[in-house]
CSV table of C-alpha atoms and ligand atoms in Angstrom, one decimal:
chain,number,residue,atom,x,y,z
C,1,MET,CA,104.1,92.9,114.1
C,2,LYS,CA,104.8,92.9,110.4
C,3,GLU,CA,102.1,92.0,107.9
C,4,VAL,CA,103.5,89.9,105.1
C,5,VAL,CA,101.7,90.1,101.8
C,6,PRO,CA,102.1,87.3,99.2
C,7,SER,CA,105.0,88.0,96.9
C,8,PRO,CA,104.5,88.0,93.2
C,9,PRO,CA,105.4,84.8,91.5
C,10,ALA,CA,109.2,84.6,90.9
C,11,ILE,CA,110.0,84.9,87.2
C,12,VAL,CA,112.4,82.0,87.2
C,13,ARG,CA,114.1,82.6,83.9
C,14,ASN,CA,117.8,82.8,84.0
C,15,ASP,CA,117.9,86.3,82.5
C,16,VAL,CA,121.1,87.5,84.1
C,17,ALA,CA,123.2,87.8,81.0
C,18,ALA,CA,120.4,89.3,78.9
C,19,VAL,CA,119.6,92.0,81.5
C,20,GLN,CA,123.3,92.8,82.1
C,21,SER,CA,123.8,93.2,78.3
C,22,LEU,CA,120.8,95.7,78.2
C,23,PHE,CA,122.7,97.7,80.8
C,24,GLN,CA,126.0,97.5,79.1
C,25,GLN,CA,124.6,98.8,75.8
C,26,ASN,CA,122.1,101.4,77.1
C,27,VAL,CA,122.8,102.5,80.7
C,28,VAL,CA,125.5,105.1,81.6
C,29,PRO,CA,128.1,103.0,83.5
C,30,SER,CA,128.4,105.4,86.4
C,31,TYR,CA,127.7,102.7,89.0
C,32,GLY,CA,129.8,99.8,90.1
C,33,ARG,CA,127.1,97.1,90.2
C,34,PHE,CA,127.2,93.6,91.8
C,35,ASP,CA,126.4,90.6,89.7
C,36,ILE,CA,122.8,90.3,90.9
C,37,VAL,CA,119.7,90.8,88.7
C,38,LEU,CA,116.7,91.4,91.0
C,39,SER,CA,113.2,90.3,90.4
C,40,HIS,CA,111.0,91.3,93.3
C,41,GLY,CA,110.8,91.5,97.1
C,42,VAL,CA,108.6,90.9,100.1
C,43,GLY,CA,109.3,92.1,103.7
C,44,SER,CA,113.0,91.9,104.4
C,45,TYR,CA,113.7,89.7,101.5
C,46,LEU,CA,114.6,90.2,97.8
C,47,TYR,CA,114.6,87.6,95.1
C,48,ASP,CA,116.8,87.5,92.0
C,49,VAL,CA,115.7,86.4,88.5
C,50,THR,CA,117.1,82.9,89.1
C,51,GLY,CA,114.8,82.5,92.2
C,52,LYS,CA,117.6,83.0,94.8
C,53,ARG,CA,116.4,84.6,98.0
C,54,TYR,CA,118.5,87.3,99.8
C,55,LEU,CA,117.9,88.7,103.3
C,56,ASP,CA,118.1,92.5,102.6
C,57,LEU,CA,120.0,94.1,105.4
C,58,GLY,CA,121.2,96.9,103.1
C,59,GLY,CA,117.6,98.2,102.7
C,60,GLY,CA,118.5,99.9,99.4
C,61,ILE,CA,121.0,102.1,101.3
C,62,ALA,CA,118.7,103.0,104.2
C,63,VAL,CA,115.6,103.5,102.0
C,64,SER,CA,113.3,100.6,102.4
C,65,SER,CA,112.0,101.7,105.8
C,66,LEU,CA,109.1,99.2,105.9
C,67,GLY,CA,110.8,96.5,103.7
C,68,HIS,CA,109.5,95.5,100.3
C,69,ALA,CA,105.9,95.4,99.1
C,70,HIS,CA,104.6,96.6,102.4
C,71,PRO,CA,100.8,96.7,102.2
C,72,ALA,CA,100.5,100.2,103.7
C,73,ILE,CA,102.8,101.6,101.0
C,74,VAL,CA,101.1,99.7,98.2
C,75,GLU,CA,97.7,100.9,99.4
C,76,ALA,CA,98.8,104.5,99.7
C,77,LEU,CA,100.3,104.4,96.2
C,78,THR,CA,97.3,102.8,94.6
C,79,ASP,CA,94.6,104.8,96.5
C,80,GLN,CA,96.3,108.2,95.8
C,81,ALA,CA,97.1,107.3,92.2
C,82,ARG,CA,93.4,106.9,91.6
C,83,LYS,CA,92.7,110.4,93.0
C,84,VAL,CA,95.6,112.6,91.8
C,85,ILE,CA,99.3,111.8,91.3
C,86,HIS,CA,100.6,115.2,90.6
C,87,SER,CA,99.3,118.7,90.6
C,88,SER,CA,102.5,121.0,90.8
C,89,ASN,CA,103.2,123.5,93.5
C,90,PHE,CA,101.0,126.2,92.0
C,91,TYR,CA,98.2,124.7,94.1
C,92,TYR,CA,97.5,123.5,97.7
C,93,HIS,CA,96.8,119.9,98.6
C,94,GLU,CA,96.1,118.3,101.9
C,95,SER,CA,98.8,115.6,102.1
C,96,GLN,CA,101.8,118.0,101.7
C,97,GLY,CA,100.4,120.2,104.5
C,98,ARG,CA,99.8,117.2,106.7
C,99,LEU,CA,103.2,115.7,106.1
C,100,ALA,CA,104.9,119.0,106.9
C,101,GLN,CA,102.9,119.2,110.1
C,102,SER,CA,103.9,115.7,111.1
C,103,LEU,CA,107.6,116.5,110.5
C,104,VAL,CA,107.3,119.8,112.4
C,105,ASN,CA,105.7,117.9,115.3
C,106,LEU,CA,108.6,115.3,115.3
C,107,ILE,CA,111.3,118.0,115.3
C,108,GLY,CA,110.2,121.4,116.6
C,109,PRO,CA,108.7,124.8,115.6
C,110,GLY,CA,109.6,125.5,111.9
C,111,LYS,CA,108.5,124.7,108.3
C,112,CYS,CA,109.2,122.2,105.6
C,113,PHE,CA,110.1,122.2,101.9
C,114,PHE,CA,109.7,119.1,99.7
C,115,GLY,CA,111.9,117.9,96.9
C,116,ASN,CA,112.8,114.5,95.5
C,117,SER,CA,116.1,113.3,96.9
C,118,GLY,CA,118.7,113.8,99.6
C,119,VAL,CA,121.0,116.0,97.5
C,120,GLU,CA,118.1,118.2,96.5
C,121,ALA,CA,117.3,118.7,100.2
C,122,ASN,CA,120.9,119.7,100.8
C,123,GLU,CA,120.9,122.0,97.8
C,124,GLY,CA,117.9,123.8,99.4
C,125,LEU,CA,119.9,124.3,102.6
C,126,PHE,CA,122.9,125.6,100.7
C,127,LYS,CA,120.6,128.2,99.1
C,128,LEU,CA,119.0,129.0,102.5
C,129,ALA,CA,122.5,129.6,103.9
C,130,ARG,CA,123.4,131.9,100.9
C,131,LYS,CA,120.2,133.8,101.4
C,132,PHE,CA,120.8,134.2,105.1
C,133,GLY,CA,124.3,135.6,104.6
C,134,HIS,CA,123.8,137.4,101.4
C,135,ASP,CA,123.6,141.0,102.5
C,136,GLU,CA,126.7,140.6,104.7
C,137,GLY,CA,128.7,139.0,101.9
C,138,ARG,CA,128.9,135.6,103.8
C,139,PHE,CA,128.4,132.4,101.8
C,140,GLU,CA,130.9,129.8,103.0
C,141,ILE,CA,129.6,126.5,104.4
C,142,LEU,CA,131.9,124.3,106.5
C,143,THR,CA,131.4,120.5,106.3
C,144,THR,CA,133.5,117.6,107.5
C,145,ILE,CA,136.1,115.2,106.2
C,146,ASN,CA,134.6,111.8,105.2
C,147,SER,CA,131.1,113.3,105.0
C,148,PHE,CA,128.7,112.6,102.1
C,149,HIS,CA,126.2,115.2,101.0
C,150,GLY,CA,125.2,114.0,97.5
C,151,ARG,CA,126.3,114.1,93.9
C,152,THR,CA,125.3,117.4,92.3
C,153,LEU,CA,128.0,120.0,91.8
C,154,ALA,CA,127.3,121.7,95.1
C,155,GLY,CA,126.8,118.2,96.7
C,156,ILE,CA,130.3,117.0,95.8
C,157,ALA,CA,131.8,120.4,96.8
C,158,ALA,CA,130.2,119.9,100.2
C,159,THR,CA,131.3,116.2,100.5
C,160,GLY,CA,134.5,115.5,102.4
C,161,GLN,CA,135.7,112.7,100.1
C,162,GLU,CA,138.2,113.3,97.3
C,163,LYS,CA,136.9,110.4,95.2
C,164,VAL,CA,133.6,112.1,94.4
C,165,LYS,CA,135.3,115.4,93.3
C,166,LYS,CA,138.0,113.9,91.1
C,167,GLY,CA,137.5,114.8,87.4
C,168,PHE,CA,134.8,117.4,88.1
C,169,GLU,CA,137.0,120.3,89.2
C,170,PRO,CA,136.7,123.3,89.5
C,171,MET,CA,134.5,122.8,92.6
C,172,VAL,CA,131.6,125.1,93.3
C,173,PRO,CA,133.2,127.7,95.6
C,174,GLY,CA,132.2,128.2,99.2
C,175,PHE,CA,132.7,124.8,100.8
C,176,ARG,CA,135.5,123.7,103.1
C,177,GLN,CA,136.0,120.5,105.1
C,178,VAL,CA,137.5,120.0,108.5
C,179,LEU,CA,137.9,117.0,110.8
C,180,TYR,CA,134.7,115.4,112.0
C,181,ASP,CA,133.8,115.4,115.7
C,182,ASP,CA,136.5,117.9,116.4
C,183,LEU,CA,135.2,121.1,117.8
C,184,GLU,CA,138.5,122.9,117.8
C,185,ALA,CA,139.1,122.2,114.1
C,186,MET,CA,135.6,123.6,113.3
C,187,THR,CA,136.2,126.7,115.5
C,188,ALA,CA,139.6,127.4,113.9
C,189,ALA,CA,138.2,127.0,110.4
C,190,ILE,CA,135.6,129.8,110.7
C,191,SER,CA,136.4,132.8,108.5
C,192,PRO,CA,134.6,136.1,108.0
C,193,ALA,CA,132.8,134.6,105.0
C,194,THR,CA,131.4,131.6,106.9
C,195,VAL,CA,127.7,131.4,107.2
C,196,ALA,CA,126.8,127.8,108.1
C,197,ILE,CA,128.1,124.4,109.3
C,198,MET,CA,126.6,121.2,108.0
C,199,VAL,CA,127.3,117.8,109.6
C,200,GLU,CA,125.8,114.3,109.7
C,201,GLY,CA,124.7,113.1,113.1
C,202,VAL,CA,126.2,109.7,112.1
C,203,GLN,CA,128.5,109.7,109.1
C,204,GLY,CA,127.1,107.1,106.8
C,205,GLU,CA,129.1,106.8,103.6
C,206,GLY,CA,132.1,107.7,105.7
C,207,GLY,CA,131.8,104.4,107.6
C,208,VAL,CA,129.1,104.7,110.3
C,209,THR,CA,130.7,107.2,112.7
C,210,PRO,CA,128.4,108.8,115.3
C,211,ALA,CA,129.1,112.4,116.5
C,212,SER,CA,129.6,112.8,120.2
C,213,PRO,CA,127.1,114.7,122.4
C,214,GLU,CA,129.8,117.3,123.3
C,215,TYR,CA,130.5,117.9,119.6
C,216,LEU,CA,126.8,118.6,118.8
C,217,LEU,CA,126.4,120.8,121.8
C,218,GLY,CA,129.6,122.6,121.0
C,219,LEU,CA,128.5,123.2,117.4
C,220,ARG,CA,125.3,124.7,118.6
C,221,ARG,CA,127.1,127.1,121.0
C,222,LEU,CA,129.6,128.0,118.2
C,223,CYS,CA,126.9,128.8,115.7
C,224,ASP,CA,125.0,130.9,118.2
C,225,GLU,CA,128.2,132.9,119.1
C,226,LYS,CA,129.3,133.5,115.5
C,227,LYS,CA,125.8,133.9,114.0
C,228,LEU,CA,126.1,130.8,111.8
C,229,LEU,CA,123.3,128.4,110.8
C,230,LEU,CA,123.7,124.8,112.0
C,231,PHE,CA,122.5,122.2,109.4
C,232,MET,CA,122.2,118.5,110.1
C,233,ASP,CA,122.2,116.1,107.1
C,234,GLY,CA,119.7,113.5,108.3
C,235,VAL,CA,119.3,111.9,104.9
C,236,GLN,CA,120.8,108.5,105.9
C,237,CYS,CA,120.8,108.6,109.7
C,238,GLY,CA,117.3,110.1,110.1
C,239,HIS,CA,113.8,108.8,110.1
C,240,PHE,CA,114.0,106.6,113.3
C,241,ARG,CA,117.0,104.7,112.0
C,242,THR,CA,119.0,105.3,115.2
C,243,GLY,CA,115.9,104.7,117.4
C,244,ARG,CA,114.7,108.3,117.5
C,245,PHE,CA,113.3,110.4,114.7
C,246,GLN,CA,116.6,112.3,114.2
C,247,SER,CA,120.0,111.0,115.2
C,248,PHE,CA,120.8,114.1,117.4
C,249,GLN,CA,117.7,113.2,119.4
C,250,ARG,CA,119.2,109.8,120.1
C,251,ILE,CA,122.8,111.1,120.7
C,252,LEU,CA,121.6,113.8,123.1
C,253,GLU,CA,118.9,111.7,124.8
C,254,GLY,CA,118.9,112.6,128.5
C,255,THR,CA,121.5,115.3,128.0
C,256,ALA,CA,119.9,118.0,126.0
C,257,ASN,CA,116.3,117.2,125.0
C,258,ASP,CA,115.7,120.7,123.8
C,259,PHE,CA,118.6,120.8,121.3
C,260,LEU,CA,117.7,121.9,117.8
C,261,PRO,CA,119.8,122.6,114.7
C,262,ASP,CA,118.6,125.4,112.4
C,263,ALA,CA,117.7,123.0,109.6
C,264,ILE,CA,117.6,119.3,108.8
C,265,SER,CA,117.7,117.5,105.4
C,266,MET,CA,115.8,114.3,104.9
C,267,ALA,CA,115.1,111.7,102.2
C,268,LYS,CA,115.7,107.9,101.9
C,269,SER,CA,113.5,106.2,104.5
C,270,LEU,CA,111.0,109.1,104.4
C,271,GLY,CA,109.5,107.6,101.2
C,272,GLY,CA,110.4,104.0,101.7
C,273,GLY,CA,111.5,103.7,98.1
C,274,PHE,CA,109.2,106.3,96.6
C,275,PRO,CA,111.5,109.3,95.8
C,276,ILE,CA,110.9,112.2,98.2
C,277,GLY,CA,113.3,114.5,100.0
C,278,ALA,CA,112.6,117.3,102.4
C,279,PHE,CA,114.1,119.9,104.6
C,280,TRP,CA,112.9,121.3,107.9
C,281,VAL,CA,114.0,124.8,108.9
C,282,ARG,CA,113.7,126.3,112.3
C,283,ALA,CA,111.0,129.0,112.9
C,284,PRO,CA,113.2,132.1,112.9
C,285,TYR,CA,114.5,131.3,109.4
C,286,ALA,CA,111.4,129.5,108.0
C,287,ASP,CA,110.3,132.3,105.7
C,288,LEU,CA,113.8,133.2,104.3
C,289,LEU,CA,113.0,131.3,101.1
C,290,SER,CA,110.1,133.5,100.0
C,291,ALA,CA,107.8,133.0,97.0
C,292,GLY,CA,109.7,132.6,93.8
C,293,THR,CA,113.2,131.9,95.3
C,294,HIS,CA,113.2,128.1,95.3
C,295,GLY,CA,111.2,125.3,93.8
C,296,THR,CA,110.9,122.0,91.9
C,297,THR,CA,108.2,120.6,89.7
C,298,PHE,CA,107.7,117.3,91.4
C,299,GLY,CA,108.4,118.2,95.0
C,300,GLY,CA,105.8,117.2,97.6
C,301,SER,CA,103.4,115.7,95.1
C,302,PRO,CA,100.2,114.2,96.5
C,303,LEU,CA,101.5,110.7,95.7
C,304,ALA,CA,104.9,111.2,97.4
C,305,CYS,CA,103.4,112.8,100.5
C,306,SER,CA,100.6,110.2,100.9
C,307,VAL,CA,103.2,107.5,100.8
C,308,ALA,CA,105.4,109.3,103.4
C,309,LEU,CA,102.4,109.9,105.6
C,310,SER,CA,101.4,106.3,105.5
C,311,ILE,CA,105.0,105.2,106.4
C,312,LEU,CA,105.0,107.6,109.4
C,313,GLN,CA,101.7,106.1,110.6
C,314,VAL,CA,103.0,102.6,110.5
C,315,ILE,CA,106.3,103.6,112.2
C,316,GLN,CA,104.3,105.3,115.0
C,317,ARG,CA,101.6,102.7,115.3
C,318,GLU,CA,104.1,99.8,115.5
C,319,ASN,CA,106.7,101.8,117.5
C,320,LEU,CA,109.4,101.0,115.0
C,321,GLY,CA,111.8,103.5,116.5
C,322,GLU,CA,111.9,101.2,119.6
C,323,ASN,CA,112.2,98.2,117.3
C,324,ALA,CA,115.2,99.8,115.5
C,325,ARG,CA,116.9,100.4,118.8
C,326,ARG,CA,116.2,96.9,120.2
C,327,VAL,CA,116.9,94.8,117.1
C,328,GLY,CA,119.8,97.1,116.2
C,329,ASP,CA,121.4,96.5,119.6
C,330,PHE,CA,120.9,92.7,119.1
C,331,LEU,CA,122.5,92.9,115.7
C,332,LYS,CA,125.4,95.1,116.8
C,333,ASN,CA,126.1,92.9,119.9
C,334,GLY,CA,126.1,89.8,117.6
C,335,LEU,CA,128.6,91.4,115.3
C,336,LEU,CA,130.8,92.5,118.3
C,337,ALA,CA,130.7,88.9,119.5
C,338,LEU,CA,132.2,87.9,116.1
C,339,ARG,CA,135.0,90.3,116.7
C,340,GLU,CA,135.8,88.4,119.9
C,341,LYS,CA,135.7,85.1,118.1
C,342,TYR,CA,137.4,86.0,114.8
C,343,PRO,CA,139.7,89.1,115.4
C,344,GLY,CA,141.6,88.2,112.3
C,345,VAL,CA,138.5,89.0,110.2
C,346,VAL,CA,136.3,91.3,112.2
C,347,GLN,CA,137.9,94.4,113.6
C,348,ASN,CA,134.9,96.3,115.0
C,349,ALA,CA,131.2,96.9,114.9
C,350,ARG,CA,129.7,100.3,115.6
C,351,GLY,CA,126.6,102.4,115.1
C,352,LEU,CA,123.2,103.3,116.6
C,353,GLY,CA,119.9,101.4,116.1
C,354,LEU,CA,119.6,100.0,112.7
C,355,MET,CA,122.6,101.9,111.3
C,356,ILE,CA,125.5,99.6,111.9
C,357,GLY,CA,129.0,99.3,110.4
C,358,LEU,CA,131.0,96.1,110.5
C,359,GLU,CA,134.7,96.9,110.1
C,360,LEU,CA,136.9,94.3,108.6
C,361,THR,CA,140.4,93.6,109.8
C,362,PRO,CA,142.9,95.0,107.1
C,363,ASN,CA,144.6,92.5,104.8
C,364,ILE,CA,142.5,89.4,105.4
C,365,SER,CA,144.9,87.0,103.7
C,366,ASN,CA,142.5,84.5,102.1
C,367,LEU,CA,139.7,86.9,100.9
C,368,PRO,CA,138.8,85.8,97.4
C,369,GLY,CA,138.1,88.2,94.5
C,370,GLU,CA,140.1,90.6,92.4
C,371,THR,CA,142.6,92.5,94.5
C,372,SER,CA,141.7,95.7,92.6
C,373,LYS,CA,138.4,95.6,94.5
C,374,THR,CA,138.2,96.7,98.1
C,375,GLN,CA,138.0,94.2,100.9
C,376,ALA,CA,134.5,95.5,101.6
C,377,VAL,CA,133.3,94.7,98.1
C,378,ARG,CA,134.9,91.3,98.1
C,379,PHE,CA,133.4,90.4,101.4
C,380,ALA,CA,130.0,91.7,100.2
C,381,ASN,CA,130.3,89.2,97.3
C,382,LEU,CA,130.8,86.3,99.7
C,383,LEU,CA,127.7,87.5,101.7
C,384,HIS,CA,125.7,87.6,98.5
C,385,ALA,CA,126.6,84.1,97.6
C,386,ALA,CA,125.5,83.1,101.1
C,387,GLY,CA,122.2,85.0,100.7
C,388,LEU,CA,122.7,88.3,102.5
C,389,LEU,CA,122.7,91.9,101.1
C,390,THR,CA,124.7,94.6,102.9
C,391,ILE,CA,126.2,97.9,101.7
C,392,PRO,CA,130.0,98.5,101.4
C,393,ALA,CA,131.3,101.9,102.7
C,394,GLY,CA,135.0,102.8,102.1
C,395,ALA,CA,137.5,100.0,101.8
C,396,GLN,CA,136.8,98.0,105.0
C,397,ILE,CA,133.2,98.6,106.1
C,398,LEU,CA,130.0,96.8,105.5
C,399,ARG,CA,126.8,98.7,106.4
C,400,PHE,CA,123.6,97.2,107.8
C,401,LEU,CA,120.7,99.6,107.1
C,402,PRO,CA,117.8,97.3,107.1
C,403,PRO,CA,114.0,97.9,107.2
C,404,LEU,CA,113.0,99.5,110.6
C,405,ASN,CA,110.5,96.6,111.1
C,406,LEU,CA,113.3,94.0,110.9
C,407,ARG,CA,112.4,91.1,113.2
C,408,GLN,CA,114.9,89.7,115.7
C,409,SER,CA,114.7,86.3,114.0
C,410,GLU,CA,115.8,88.0,110.7
C,411,ALA,CA,118.7,89.7,112.5
C,412,GLU,CA,119.6,86.3,113.9
C,413,GLU,CA,119.5,84.8,110.4
C,414,GLY,CA,121.7,87.6,109.1
C,415,LEU,CA,124.2,87.0,111.9
C,416,LYS,CA,124.4,83.3,111.1
C,417,ILE,CA,125.2,84.1,107.5
C,418,VAL,CA,127.8,86.7,108.4
C,419,GLU,CA,129.4,84.2,110.9
C,420,SER,CA,129.4,81.4,108.2
C,421,VAL,CA,131.5,83.7,105.9
C,422,VAL,CA,133.7,85.0,108.7
C,423,ALA,CA,134.4,81.5,110.1
C,424,ARG,CA,135.4,80.3,106.6
C,425,LEU,CA,137.9,83.2,106.2
C,426,ALA,CA,139.3,82.7,109.7
C,427,ALA,CA,139.9,78.9,109.2
N,501,LIG,N1,123.4,113.0,102.4
N,501,LIG,C1,123.7,111.8,102.9
N,501,LIG,C2,124.1,111.7,104.4
N,501,LIG,C3,123.6,110.6,102.2
N,501,LIG,O1,124.0,109.4,102.7
N,501,LIG,C4,123.2,110.7,100.9
N,501,LIG,C5,123.1,109.5,100.0
N,501,LIG,O2,123.6,108.5,100.3
N,501,LIG,C6,122.8,112.0,100.3
N,501,LIG,C7,122.9,113.1,101.1
N,501,LIG,C8,122.3,112.1,98.9
N,501,LIG,O3,121.1,111.6,98.8
N,501,LIG,P1,120.5,111.2,97.4
N,501,LIG,O4,121.3,110.1,96.9
N,501,LIG,O5,119.0,110.9,97.7
N,501,LIG,O6,120.6,112.4,96.5
């Protein structure tokens, strides 16, 4: 199913210390980084500068939708770069129009706006909400506890996690958080100033928690009754990760096939590693952001849109939504089997498709590493040593957000690595 292109030769120079020192001296230290210096990747694998190979089940935080060095992405990048990389939004070009059309076809009647990242897509929606409520003096957006919506000032105000806000107060006004998947809490929180609700279909940074169908249907009813806009942040859980294009389509499958929110933010897997973000807005509101009200220099460039279009073609041609569902079920069931075998180390596994969270049992007694670090980070370090990349979320959860074309044999290899680490800790 997956074409594998030859990887570039590994640069086997032990440059770890030299590269880390470049970072220490010259890069703002706003990220906690692992002790890995990467060199290159191919398919579902990444290599570090020492030549060590890692199975990449973190997918660059749900970004590498077709894995590394996929020929379709390489071809789209090089072909389009020879024609025109950037033109600005003063002019029309075909690939932005065609990408918007593809997204509209996958969601429903509406229009798209293109930016460069997830938080920018959300910022666009915050502005859309303000425009919608402006003449009535409504501006407040309700979001949920444990949500994540990005790192700009409005992004952290919208995010339901104190750690992203700390030190950056005062917060941008107009955001409040309530319990996730709790319709009563959302209903009770609505004030005369409320204009929109934003939720993730599956909370990602919050620890891989899917919304229930009743919640989503209840939010739709509530928004219709109270004249609010319903926004879904599909940045992490979108783009076929759960098995359908958007997570609500998967969650509501067979229950409400005609469900639509009023807008959806997208990024990450949309560009497979090339930066692109987008939002879709439902038809009645699609012209609210009129000429001159919103924009970005780079958004929807010919290069970004060509890459995104080529990724969508591969996903559709190879039916990668179905692959995400099938291989995702296999991976999740394998992790759940570890819970049965090693309850002292694995507490749970949950998720949809290839968005899976492995929850560790609290206080694993013999987990090595500095105790100032979370269990999730210390466990991730053990997985790295064993050749597997995953993404920590919160204190106890490891996320699996691999390429959508992950093979079952690769999922099996990942499970074996996880089991080797778990078994050692359980011994
Ligand atoms: N929304 C969600 C649900 C996310 O998971 C993220 C990033 O992890 C963002 C928004 C922000 O996206 P970006 O980092 O591209 O700005």
